[in-house]
Coordinates of C-alpha atoms and ligand atoms in Angstrom, one line a residue:
M1 CA -0.3 0.0 0.3
S2 CA 1.5 3.3 -1.0
R3 CA 1.4 5.7 1.4
A4 CA -1.2 8.1 -0.3
T5 CA -3.7 5.6 1.3
L6 CA -2.5 6.5 4.7
R7 CA -5.7 7.4 5.8
R8 CA -6.2 9.4 9.6
V9 CA -8.0 8.6 13.0
V10 CA -9.0 10.2 15.8
V11 CA -10.6 8.3 18.2
L12 CA -12.7 9.8 20.8
G13 CA -12.1 8.5 23.8
A14 CA -8.3 7.1 23.2
T15 CA -7.9 5.9 27.3
G16 CA -10.7 3.8 27.6
S17 CA -11.4 0.6 26.9
I18 CA -12.3 0.3 23.3
G19 CA -9.8 3.6 22.5
V20 CA -6.6 1.8 23.7
S21 CA -8.2 -1.6 21.9
T22 CA -7.4 1.1 18.9
L23 CA -4.3 2.4 19.2
D24 CA -3.4 -1.7 19.5
V25 CA -4.1 -2.5 15.8
V26 CA -3.4 0.9 14.9
E27 CA -0.1 0.8 15.5
R28 CA 0.3 -2.9 13.6
H29 CA -0.2 -0.8 10.5
P30 CA 1.9 2.3 10.2
D31 CA 1.6 1.7 6.2
R32 CA -1.9 2.6 6.3
F33 CA -2.6 4.5 9.5
E34 CA -1.2 7.8 11.3
V35 CA -2.8 9.7 14.3
Y36 CA -4.6 12.9 13.7
A37 CA -6.1 13.1 17.0
L38 CA -6.3 11.1 20.6
T39 CA -9.3 12.6 23.1
A40 CA -9.7 11.6 26.7
H41 CA -11.7 13.4 29.8
R42 CA -9.7 12.5 33.4
Q43 CA -6.6 10.4 32.1
I44 CA -4.3 12.8 31.6
D45 CA -1.1 10.6 32.4
R46 CA -2.5 8.0 29.7
L47 CA -3.1 10.5 27.2
Y48 CA 0.5 12.1 27.6
E49 CA 2.2 8.5 26.7
Q50 CA -0.4 8.3 23.9
C51 CA 1.0 11.6 22.9
L52 CA 4.0 10.9 22.8
R53 CA 4.1 7.3 20.9
F54 CA 1.6 8.2 17.8
R55 CA 2.4 11.8 17.9
P56 CA -0.6 13.3 17.0
A57 CA -1.8 16.4 15.3
C58 CA -4.3 17.4 18.0
A59 CA -5.5 15.5 21.7
V60 CA -8.6 16.8 23.4
V61 CA -9.1 17.0 27.7
D62 CA -12.0 18.5 29.0
R63 CA -10.2 20.9 31.3
A64 CA -8.6 24.3 30.4
T65 CA -5.9 23.7 33.9
D66 CA -5.4 19.3 32.1
A67 CA -4.8 21.1 28.9
Q68 CA -2.3 23.5 29.9
A69 CA -0.5 21.2 31.6
L70 CA -0.2 18.6 28.8
A71 CA 0.3 20.9 26.9
A72 CA 4.0 21.8 28.6
R73 CA 4.6 18.5 29.3
L74 CA 4.9 17.4 25.4
R75 CA 6.4 20.6 24.4
A76 CA 8.9 19.7 26.9
A77 CA 9.1 16.1 25.8
G78 CA 9.6 17.3 22.0
C79 CA 6.0 16.3 20.9
P80 CA 4.2 18.9 18.3
T81 CA 0.7 18.0 19.4
E82 CA -1.4 20.6 20.2
V83 CA -4.2 20.3 22.8
L84 CA -6.8 21.6 23.2
H85 CA -10.3 21.4 25.3
G86 CA -14.1 21.7 25.7
E87 CA -16.7 19.9 24.4
A88 CA -17.0 22.3 20.7
A89 CA -12.5 21.1 20.6
L90 CA -14.9 17.2 20.1
V91 CA -16.9 18.3 17.5
E92 CA -13.8 20.4 15.7
V93 CA -11.3 17.4 15.9
A94 CA -14.5 14.5 14.4
A95 CA -15.6 17.2 11.6
H96 CA -12.0 18.0 10.9
P97 CA -10.7 18.2 7.4
S98 CA -7.8 16.2 7.8
A99 CA -9.6 13.5 9.3
D100 CA -10.7 10.4 7.7
V101 CA -11.8 7.9 10.1
V102 CA -13.2 8.3 13.8
M103 CA -13.4 5.2 15.8
A104 CA -16.8 7.0 18.6
A105 CA -15.1 5.3 21.7
I106 CA -16.3 8.0 24.4
V107 CA -19.2 6.4 26.8
G108 CA -22.4 7.4 28.0
A109 CA -24.3 10.5 26.0
A110 CA -21.7 13.0 26.5
G111 CA -20.5 11.3 22.6
L112 CA -23.5 12.1 21.1
R113 CA -22.4 15.5 20.0
P114 CA -18.5 14.7 18.3
T115 CA -20.3 11.5 16.7
L116 CA -22.6 13.5 15.8
A117 CA -20.5 15.7 13.7
A118 CA -18.0 13.2 12.1
A119 CA -21.4 12.0 10.9
R120 CA -22.3 15.4 9.4
A121 CA -19.1 15.5 7.9
G122 CA -19.0 12.3 6.0
K123 CA -16.5 10.5 8.0
C124 CA -15.9 6.9 8.1
V125 CA -17.6 7.1 11.4
L126 CA -16.7 3.2 13.5
L127 CA -19.5 2.5 16.6
A128 CA -18.7 1.8 19.5
N129 CA -21.2 4.5 21.2
K130 CA -24.3 2.8 21.7
E131 CA -25.6 5.1 23.8
A132 CA -25.1 7.9 21.2
L133 CA -27.6 5.7 18.6
V134 CA -30.0 5.0 21.9
L135 CA -30.3 8.8 23.0
G136 CA -30.7 9.4 19.4
G137 CA -31.3 6.8 17.4
A138 CA -32.9 8.7 14.6
L139 CA -31.3 12.2 14.1
F140 CA -28.1 9.8 13.5
M141 CA -29.2 7.6 11.1
Q142 CA -30.0 11.0 9.3
A143 CA -26.7 12.6 9.9
V144 CA -25.0 9.7 8.6
R145 CA -27.0 9.5 5.3
E146 CA -27.1 13.2 4.8
G147 CA -23.3 13.2 5.4
G148 CA -23.0 11.1 3.2
A149 CA -20.5 8.4 6.0
T150 CA -19.8 5.2 6.0
L151 CA -21.2 4.0 9.7
L152 CA -19.6 0.3 10.6
P153 CA -20.4 -1.0 14.1
I154 CA -17.3 -1.9 16.9
D155 CA -19.9 -3.8 19.5
S156 CA -19.0 -7.2 19.3
E157 CA -22.0 -8.4 18.3
H158 CA -23.6 -5.3 15.2
N159 CA -20.0 -6.2 14.0
A160 CA -21.0 -10.1 13.8
V161 CA -24.7 -9.2 12.4
F162 CA -22.9 -6.5 9.9
Q163 CA -20.3 -9.0 9.1
S164 CA -23.4 -11.6 8.7
L165 CA -25.7 -10.0 6.6
P166 CA -25.4 -9.5 2.5
P167 CA -22.3 -6.9 1.9
A168 CA -25.3 -4.9 -0.1
Y169 CA -27.4 -4.9 2.6
D170 CA -29.7 -2.0 2.1
G171 CA -31.7 -1.2 5.7
R172 CA -34.5 -3.5 4.0
L173 CA -34.4 -7.5 6.0
E174 CA -37.3 -8.0 3.8
G175 CA -35.0 -7.4 0.7
A176 CA -32.2 -9.3 1.7
G177 CA -34.5 -12.3 2.8
V178 CA -33.6 -11.6 6.8
R179 CA -35.7 -13.4 9.3
R180 CA -34.2 -13.0 12.4
I181 CA -31.1 -11.2 13.9
L182 CA -30.1 -13.3 17.1
L183 CA -28.2 -11.1 19.2
T184 CA -25.9 -12.6 21.4
A185 CA -24.8 -12.1 25.2
S186 CA -23.2 -13.8 28.2
G187 CA -24.9 -13.1 30.5
G188 CA -22.8 -11.6 33.1
P189 CA -21.2 -12.6 35.7
F190 CA -24.9 -13.0 37.4
R191 CA -26.6 -15.0 35.2
D192 CA -26.5 -18.2 37.5
V193 CA -26.0 -16.5 40.5
P194 CA -29.2 -17.0 43.5
L195 CA -31.9 -14.2 43.1
S196 CA -31.6 -13.1 46.9
A197 CA -27.8 -12.2 46.2
L198 CA -28.3 -10.0 43.6
D199 CA -29.5 -7.9 46.6
S200 CA -26.0 -7.4 47.7
V201 CA -23.9 -7.5 44.9
T202 CA -20.6 -4.7 45.0
P203 CA -19.1 -2.4 42.4
E204 CA -16.7 -4.6 42.3
Q205 CA -18.3 -8.4 41.5
A206 CA -20.4 -6.9 38.8
C207 CA -17.8 -4.9 37.1
A208 CA -15.9 -8.6 37.2
H209 CA -16.8 -10.0 33.9
P210 CA -16.4 -13.8 33.1
N211 CA -15.4 -13.0 29.2
W212 CA -14.7 -9.1 28.6
V213 CA -12.2 -6.9 30.5
M214 CA -14.4 -3.5 29.2
G215 CA -14.8 -0.1 31.4
R216 CA -16.6 0.0 34.1
K217 CA -20.1 1.4 33.0
I218 CA -20.5 -1.3 30.3
S219 CA -19.6 -3.9 33.0
V220 CA -22.1 -2.7 34.8
D221 CA -24.9 -3.2 31.7
S222 CA -23.5 -6.1 31.4
A223 CA -24.4 -7.6 34.6
T224 CA -27.8 -6.1 34.3
M225 CA -28.0 -6.9 30.8
M226 CA -29.2 -3.7 30.1
N227 CA -25.8 -3.8 27.9
K228 CA -28.1 -6.5 25.2
G229 CA -31.2 -4.2 26.1
L230 CA -29.2 -0.6 24.7
E231 CA -28.2 -3.3 22.0
V232 CA -31.6 -4.2 20.5
I233 CA -32.4 -0.1 19.7
E234 CA -29.1 0.2 18.6
A235 CA -29.6 -2.7 16.5
H236 CA -32.5 -1.7 15.2
W237 CA -31.0 1.4 14.2
L238 CA -28.6 0.1 12.7
F239 CA -30.1 -2.3 10.4
T240 CA -33.7 -1.3 9.9
A241 CA -35.4 -3.6 12.6
P242 CA -38.6 -4.0 14.3
A243 CA -38.0 -5.5 18.0
D244 CA -40.3 -8.0 17.4
R245 CA -37.5 -9.7 14.6
I246 CA -34.4 -9.0 17.3
E247 CA -34.1 -11.9 19.7
V248 CA -31.6 -12.2 22.3
V249 CA -29.4 -15.6 23.0
V250 CA -28.0 -16.0 26.2
H251 CA -24.9 -17.9 24.9
P252 CA -22.4 -18.2 27.9
Q253 CA -19.0 -18.8 26.5
S254 CA -18.9 -14.9 23.7
V255 CA -18.0 -17.4 21.2
I256 CA -20.7 -17.0 18.8
H257 CA -21.0 -12.6 18.2
S258 CA -24.1 -13.0 16.3
M259 CA -26.1 -14.3 13.9
V260 CA -28.6 -13.7 11.0
E261 CA -31.5 -15.9 10.3
Y262 CA -32.6 -16.0 6.7
V263 CA -36.0 -17.2 5.9
D264 CA -34.6 -20.2 4.0
G265 CA -33.3 -20.9 7.8
S266 CA -30.3 -20.9 7.1
V267 CA -28.3 -19.3 10.2
I268 CA -24.7 -16.9 9.2
A269 CA -22.7 -16.6 12.5
Q270 CA -19.3 -14.8 12.8
L271 CA -17.3 -16.7 15.9
G272 CA -14.4 -16.1 18.0
N273 CA -12.6 -15.1 20.6
P274 CA -13.7 -12.3 23.1
D275 CA -10.9 -9.9 22.2
M276 CA -12.4 -6.5 21.0
R277 CA -9.2 -5.9 18.7
T278 CA -11.3 -8.3 15.7
P279 CA -13.9 -6.2 15.7
I280 CA -11.6 -2.3 15.6
A281 CA -9.7 -4.7 12.6
H282 CA -12.9 -5.8 11.0
A283 CA -14.0 -2.3 10.7
L284 CA -10.7 -0.5 10.1
G285 CA -9.2 -2.5 7.9
F286 CA -12.9 -2.4 5.6
P287 CA -13.4 -3.9 3.5
D288 CA -10.2 -5.4 4.1
R289 CA -8.6 -7.9 6.5
I290 CA -5.6 -7.2 8.4
E291 CA -3.8 -8.0 11.3
A292 CA -5.5 -7.6 15.2
G293 CA -2.9 -9.2 17.1
V294 CA -6.4 -12.0 18.3
S295 CA -5.4 -15.6 18.6
S296 CA -6.7 -18.5 16.5
L297 CA -9.8 -20.2 18.0
D298 CA -9.2 -22.4 19.9
L299 CA -12.5 -25.0 19.0
F300 CA -11.4 -27.7 20.6
L301 CA -9.6 -26.1 24.2
I302 CA -13.8 -24.3 24.3
G303 CA -15.4 -28.1 23.7
Q304 CA -19.0 -26.8 24.1
L305 CA -21.1 -24.0 22.5
T306 CA -24.4 -23.7 24.8
F307 CA -27.6 -21.5 24.5
Q308 CA -29.9 -20.2 27.1
R309 CA -33.6 -18.2 26.8
P310 CA -33.3 -14.5 28.9
D311 CA -34.3 -14.8 32.0
M312 CA -36.8 -11.4 32.0
E313 CA -37.3 -12.4 35.8
R314 CA -33.6 -11.7 36.6
F315 CA -32.7 -9.2 34.3
P316 CA -35.8 -6.8 34.1
C317 CA -33.3 -4.1 32.0
L318 CA -34.2 -6.2 28.9
R319 CA -37.4 -6.0 29.7
L320 CA -37.6 -2.3 29.5
A321 CA -35.4 -1.9 27.4
Y322 CA -37.9 -3.5 24.9
D323 CA -40.4 -1.9 26.0
A324 CA -38.9 1.3 25.5
L325 CA -38.6 0.2 22.0
R326 CA -41.6 -0.5 20.8
A327 CA -43.0 2.8 22.9
G328 CA -40.8 4.9 20.6
G329 CA -40.4 8.7 20.7
A330 CA -38.1 9.9 23.7
A331 CA -38.7 6.4 25.2
P332 CA -35.6 4.9 24.6
A333 CA -33.4 8.4 25.6
V334 CA -35.2 8.3 29.1
L335 CA -34.1 5.2 29.3
N336 CA -30.6 6.2 28.9
A337 CA -30.2 8.9 30.7
A338 CA -31.1 6.8 33.4
N339 CA -29.6 4.1 32.9
E340 CA -26.2 6.4 32.8
E341 CA -27.4 7.9 36.5
A342 CA -28.6 4.5 38.3
V343 CA -24.8 3.3 37.1
A344 CA -23.6 6.0 38.9
A345 CA -25.0 5.9 41.4
F346 CA -24.2 2.4 42.2
L347 CA -20.7 2.4 41.1
D348 CA -20.7 5.4 44.0
G349 CA -22.3 2.5 47.0
R350 CA -25.2 5.1 46.8
I351 CA -27.8 2.7 45.5
G352 CA -28.0 -1.3 45.4
F353 CA -27.5 -3.2 42.5
R354 CA -31.6 -3.8 42.0
A355 CA -32.4 -0.4 42.2
I356 CA -31.0 0.5 38.9
C357 CA -34.0 -1.4 37.1
E358 CA -36.5 0.6 39.9
V359 CA -34.9 3.9 38.9
I360 CA -35.0 3.7 35.0
A361 CA -39.0 2.4 35.0
C362 CA -39.5 5.7 37.3
A363 CA -38.2 7.5 35.2
L364 CA -39.6 6.0 32.2
E365 CA -43.6 5.6 34.1
R366 CA -43.0 9.9 34.2
G367 CA -40.7 10.7 31.4
H368 CA -43.7 12.1 29.5
G369 CA -44.1 14.5 26.6
L370 CA -40.3 14.7 25.5
S371 CA -39.6 14.5 22.3
V372 CA -35.9 13.7 20.6
E373 CA -37.1 16.1 16.8
S374 CA -34.2 17.8 16.7
L375 CA -30.7 17.5 18.8
E376 CA -31.6 20.4 21.1
A377 CA -34.9 18.4 22.0
V378 CA -32.9 14.9 22.4
L379 CA -30.3 17.0 25.0
E380 CA -33.3 18.1 26.6
S381 CA -35.0 14.8 27.2
D382 CA -31.8 13.6 28.5
R383 CA -31.7 16.5 31.0
R384 CA -35.6 15.4 32.5
A385 CA -34.8 11.7 32.1
R386 CA -31.0 12.4 34.5
E387 CA -33.3 15.1 37.1
L388 CA -36.2 12.3 37.0
A389 CA -34.1 9.5 37.9
R390 CA -31.8 11.7 40.3
A391 CA -34.8 12.1 42.2
A392 CA -35.9 8.4 42.3
I393 CA -32.3 7.8 43.4
A394 CA -32.8 10.6 45.8
R395 CA -36.1 8.2 47.2
Q396 CA -34.0 4.9 47.0
E397 CA -31.5 6.4 49.0
G398 CA -33.6 7.8 51.9
R399 CA -34.8 3.8 52.3
Ligands
LIG401 P1 -14.4 3.6 29.6 O1 -15.4 4.0 30.4 O2 -13.0 2.8 29.7 O3 -13.5 4.9 28.3 C1 -14.1 5.5 28.1 C2 -13.6 6.8 27.0 O4 -14.7 8.1 27.4 C3 -12.4 6.8 27.8 O5 -10.9 7.6 27.3 C4 -12.4 9.2 28.8 O6 -11.7 9.5 29.4 C5 -13.9 9.3 27.9 N1 -14.9 9.7 28.7 C6 -15.1 9.6 29.6 N2 -17.0 10.5 29.8 C7 -16.2 11.8 29.0 C8 -17.1 12.7 28.8 N3 -17.9 12.5 29.6 N4 -16.7 13.5 27.8 C9 -15.3 12.8 27.1 N5 -15.2 11.8 27.2 C10 -15.1 11.5 28.3 O7 -15.2 2.8 28.6 P2 -15.3 1.8 27.0 O8 -15.5 0.3 27.8 O9 -14.2 2.0 26.0 O10 -16.5 1.5 25.9 C11 -16.2 3.2 25.1 C12 -18.2 2.8 24.6 O11 -18.0 2.0 23.9 C13 -19.3 2.5 25.4 O12 -20.2 3.3 24.7 C14 -19.9 1.2 25.3 O13 -20.6 1.3 25.6 C15 -18.1 0.7 23.9 N6 -18.3 -0.8 24.0 C16 -17.4 -1.6 24.3 C17 -17.4 -2.4 24.6 C18 -15.9 -2.9 25.5 O14 -15.7 -4.1 24.8 N7 -15.5 -1.9 26.1 C19 -17.5 -3.5 23.9 C20 -19.0 -3.0 23.2 C21 -18.9 -1.8 23.1
LIG402 MG1 -21.5 -5.7 22.7

């Protein structure tokens, strides 16, 4: 490959689990990729190390004080990276003419504006930040169409579905002969513990995922299975699939990353070791296949692949997500915002594990009359849902 085809990459959320895995893949292919910008919220030391290694044109942090300090350290080390701060700078680097590929790996609703900006600017958007899609799905998909962006899913399930759909899939399940999308789920760390034990689980137990190493928020989402609920909504937007065409299958080994069933009875699956570098490399290299550093799948060692129906009593968050998708409108946005607040409160030790679902249910019950028609309306719905969730959290704390 010649120098002329070098693609310039922006990693939004470079210091997180997905960001680090992305840079691991990028570093294996200096002939294909160059880093244009890296962003981080609070992990300034890690961002500093990444800047020395990848020498991006820009780095973005949240606070002005952190930006000044980082800029001084980088200058002293002879690194030419310019340091910016704040949300406007995130939007600026995501949409910058010098960027070709944008990895959207900020966690939560905070990623919405820069991810939307990348879509509007027609970038190749690698979407890990599922919350942005749950919050502003219609808006985001419209931005992708109007901006002429290429959207490639990073979430392992959606990347697996994407790989299992026909290459020319145009967003019409019927036209492609698809009967169902089967999203696999590990069931998280609490798949088999007695229901009564769920009252007293700690954040550390909830974050100890059996198969994947991930950020804390998504780890808690996996433990409640809200992660799968968010992924059902994500699949709805990515593949224009109604709720009743998306089925969740618990598959504890996390080897089959998801499947597509066709009208002729064929089921196409994507398999691999549970390592996010596979979907990341798939999307970075697309349509080429590139080395990801992932070891071969040892089926003899794995021995068995098993499947279960999800238990909605154990995982009420999954039911709430399906209900929100069917309700439509601002319900998924309320679900997402209330979940972010409830998970943060759980991680802070302010509410118990089971209360996460109660807080979300409460916000959904009260969050009427909200809209997701425009970016302003989406952000207002997000803000209002957080208020409702915080009130519900305060009531839980008072118990
Ligand atoms: P993480 O917590 O490890 O990293 C989050 C990143 O976002 C960090 O770089 C952090 O600095 C940045 N960030 C956090 N808050 C921010 C804010 N307010 N403004 C700007 N930047 C902010 O999270 P992660 O596990 O890497 O997950 C990132 C996204 O990818 C999430 O949406 C998650 O659902 C999705 N995802 C993750 C995995 C995984 O295996 N980790 C798998 C599938 C999807
Ligand atoms: Mg996933």
